[in-house]
mmCIF file of C-alpha atoms in Angstrom:
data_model
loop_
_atom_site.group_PDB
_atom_site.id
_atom_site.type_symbol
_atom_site.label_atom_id
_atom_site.label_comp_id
_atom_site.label_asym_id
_atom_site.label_seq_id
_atom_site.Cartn_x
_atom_site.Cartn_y
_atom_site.Cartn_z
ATOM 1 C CA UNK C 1 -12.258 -27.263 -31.791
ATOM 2 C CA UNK C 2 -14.210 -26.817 -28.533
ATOM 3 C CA UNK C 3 -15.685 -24.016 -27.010
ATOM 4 C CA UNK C 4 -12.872 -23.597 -24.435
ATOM 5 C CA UNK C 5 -10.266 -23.479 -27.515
ATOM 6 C CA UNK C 6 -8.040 -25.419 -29.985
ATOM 7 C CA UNK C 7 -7.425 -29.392 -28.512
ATOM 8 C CA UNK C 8 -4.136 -29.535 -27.041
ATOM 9 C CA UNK C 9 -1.151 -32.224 -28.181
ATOM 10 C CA UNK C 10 -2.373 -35.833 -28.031
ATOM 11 C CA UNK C 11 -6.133 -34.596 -28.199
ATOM 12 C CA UNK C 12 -6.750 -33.549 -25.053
ATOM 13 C CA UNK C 13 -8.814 -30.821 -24.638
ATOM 14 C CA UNK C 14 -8.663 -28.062 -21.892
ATOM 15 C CA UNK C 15 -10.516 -27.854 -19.021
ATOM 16 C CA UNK C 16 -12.249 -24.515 -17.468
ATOM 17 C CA UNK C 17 -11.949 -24.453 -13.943
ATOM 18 C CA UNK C 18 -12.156 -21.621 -10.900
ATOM 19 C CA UNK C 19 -10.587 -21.294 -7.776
ATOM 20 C CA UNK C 20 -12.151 -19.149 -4.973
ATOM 21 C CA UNK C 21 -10.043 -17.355 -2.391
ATOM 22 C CA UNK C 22 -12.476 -15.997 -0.482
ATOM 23 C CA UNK C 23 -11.783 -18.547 2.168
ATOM 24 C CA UNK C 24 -8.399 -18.246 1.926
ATOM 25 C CA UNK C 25 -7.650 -14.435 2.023
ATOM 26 C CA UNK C 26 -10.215 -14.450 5.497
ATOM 27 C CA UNK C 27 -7.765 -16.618 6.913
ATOM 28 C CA UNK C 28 -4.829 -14.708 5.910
ATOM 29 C CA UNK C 29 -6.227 -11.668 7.641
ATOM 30 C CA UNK C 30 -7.591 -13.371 10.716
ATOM 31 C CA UNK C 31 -3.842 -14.473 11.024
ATOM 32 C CA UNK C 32 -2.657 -10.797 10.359
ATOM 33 C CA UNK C 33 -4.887 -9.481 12.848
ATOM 34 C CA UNK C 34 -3.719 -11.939 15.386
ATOM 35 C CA UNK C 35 -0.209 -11.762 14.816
ATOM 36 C CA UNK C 36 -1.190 -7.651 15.337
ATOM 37 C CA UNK C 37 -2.134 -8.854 19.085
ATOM 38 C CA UNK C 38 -5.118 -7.658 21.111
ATOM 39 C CA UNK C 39 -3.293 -4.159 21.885
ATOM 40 C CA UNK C 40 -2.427 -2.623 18.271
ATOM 41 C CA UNK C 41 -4.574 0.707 17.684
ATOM 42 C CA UNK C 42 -4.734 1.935 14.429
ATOM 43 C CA UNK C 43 -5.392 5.032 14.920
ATOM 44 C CA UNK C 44 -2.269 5.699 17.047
ATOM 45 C CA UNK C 45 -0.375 3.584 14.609
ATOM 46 C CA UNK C 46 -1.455 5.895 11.507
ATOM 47 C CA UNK C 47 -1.026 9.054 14.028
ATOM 48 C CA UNK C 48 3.127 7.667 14.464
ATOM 49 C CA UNK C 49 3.173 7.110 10.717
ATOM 50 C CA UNK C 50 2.177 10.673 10.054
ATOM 51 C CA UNK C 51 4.716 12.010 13.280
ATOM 52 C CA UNK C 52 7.562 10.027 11.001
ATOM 53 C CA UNK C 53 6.530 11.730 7.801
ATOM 54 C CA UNK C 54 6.634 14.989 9.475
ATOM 55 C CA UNK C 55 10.001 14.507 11.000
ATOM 56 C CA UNK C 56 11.057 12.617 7.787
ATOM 57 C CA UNK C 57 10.366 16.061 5.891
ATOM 58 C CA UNK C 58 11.710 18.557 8.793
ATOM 59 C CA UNK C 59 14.849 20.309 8.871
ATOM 60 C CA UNK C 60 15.811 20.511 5.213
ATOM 61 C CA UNK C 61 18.343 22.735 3.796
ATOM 62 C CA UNK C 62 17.270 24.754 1.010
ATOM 63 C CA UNK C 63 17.894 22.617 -1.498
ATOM 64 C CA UNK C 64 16.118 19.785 -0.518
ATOM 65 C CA UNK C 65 13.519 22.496 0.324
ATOM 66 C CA UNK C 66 13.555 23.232 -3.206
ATOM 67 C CA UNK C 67 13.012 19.702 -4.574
ATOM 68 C CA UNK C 68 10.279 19.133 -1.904
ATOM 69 C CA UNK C 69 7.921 22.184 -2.894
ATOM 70 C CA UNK C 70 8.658 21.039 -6.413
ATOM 71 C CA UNK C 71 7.486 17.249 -5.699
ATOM 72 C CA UNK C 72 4.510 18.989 -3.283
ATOM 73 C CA UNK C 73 3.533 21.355 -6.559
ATOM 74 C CA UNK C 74 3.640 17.929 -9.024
ATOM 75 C CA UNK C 75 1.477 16.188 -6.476
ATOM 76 C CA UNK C 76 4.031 13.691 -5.630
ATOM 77 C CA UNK C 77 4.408 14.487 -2.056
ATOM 78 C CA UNK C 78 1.205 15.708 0.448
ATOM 79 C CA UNK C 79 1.921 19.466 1.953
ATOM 80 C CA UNK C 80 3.173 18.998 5.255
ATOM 81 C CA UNK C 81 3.425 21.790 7.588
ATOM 82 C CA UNK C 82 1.508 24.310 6.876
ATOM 83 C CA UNK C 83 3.525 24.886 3.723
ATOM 84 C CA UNK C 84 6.870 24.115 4.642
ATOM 85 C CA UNK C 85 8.652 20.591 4.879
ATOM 86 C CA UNK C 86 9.406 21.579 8.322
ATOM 87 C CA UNK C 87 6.605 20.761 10.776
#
């Protein structure tokens, strides 16, 4: 027996190894960023994201009213609105 563990079928023993991807996860966000293009802002892209939540939650029947201030209350869903699903 070894300090890695029990010898493997035919006597070979395992090998530690480690694999760094540091290098690897820079590149895939240098190649994000550059597919992004020199003109994406994120701060106007989270500003639309929170316009489509807003809208996404707007205009509900009461019902679906219902079920939203009861996901809001669990803490499932953010308050939108200034209390109301519609903004």
């Amino acid at each position: 027996m070894s300090s890695f563990g029990p010898a493997l079928p035919g006597g070979s023993e395992p090998v530690e190894f480690t694999v760094d991807l540091t290098s690897h996860e820079m590149l895939r966000r240098t190649h994000a960023l550059a597919a992004l293009g020199p003109d994406w802002d994120p701060v106007a892209a989270l500003r639309g994201e929170q316009e489509a939540y807003d809208l996404l939650y707007s205009g509900l029947d009461a019902e679906q009213q219902r079920l939203y201030d009861e996901l809001v209350a669990a803490g499932v869903l953010p308050r939108r609105g200034g209390g109301h699903a519609a903004a």
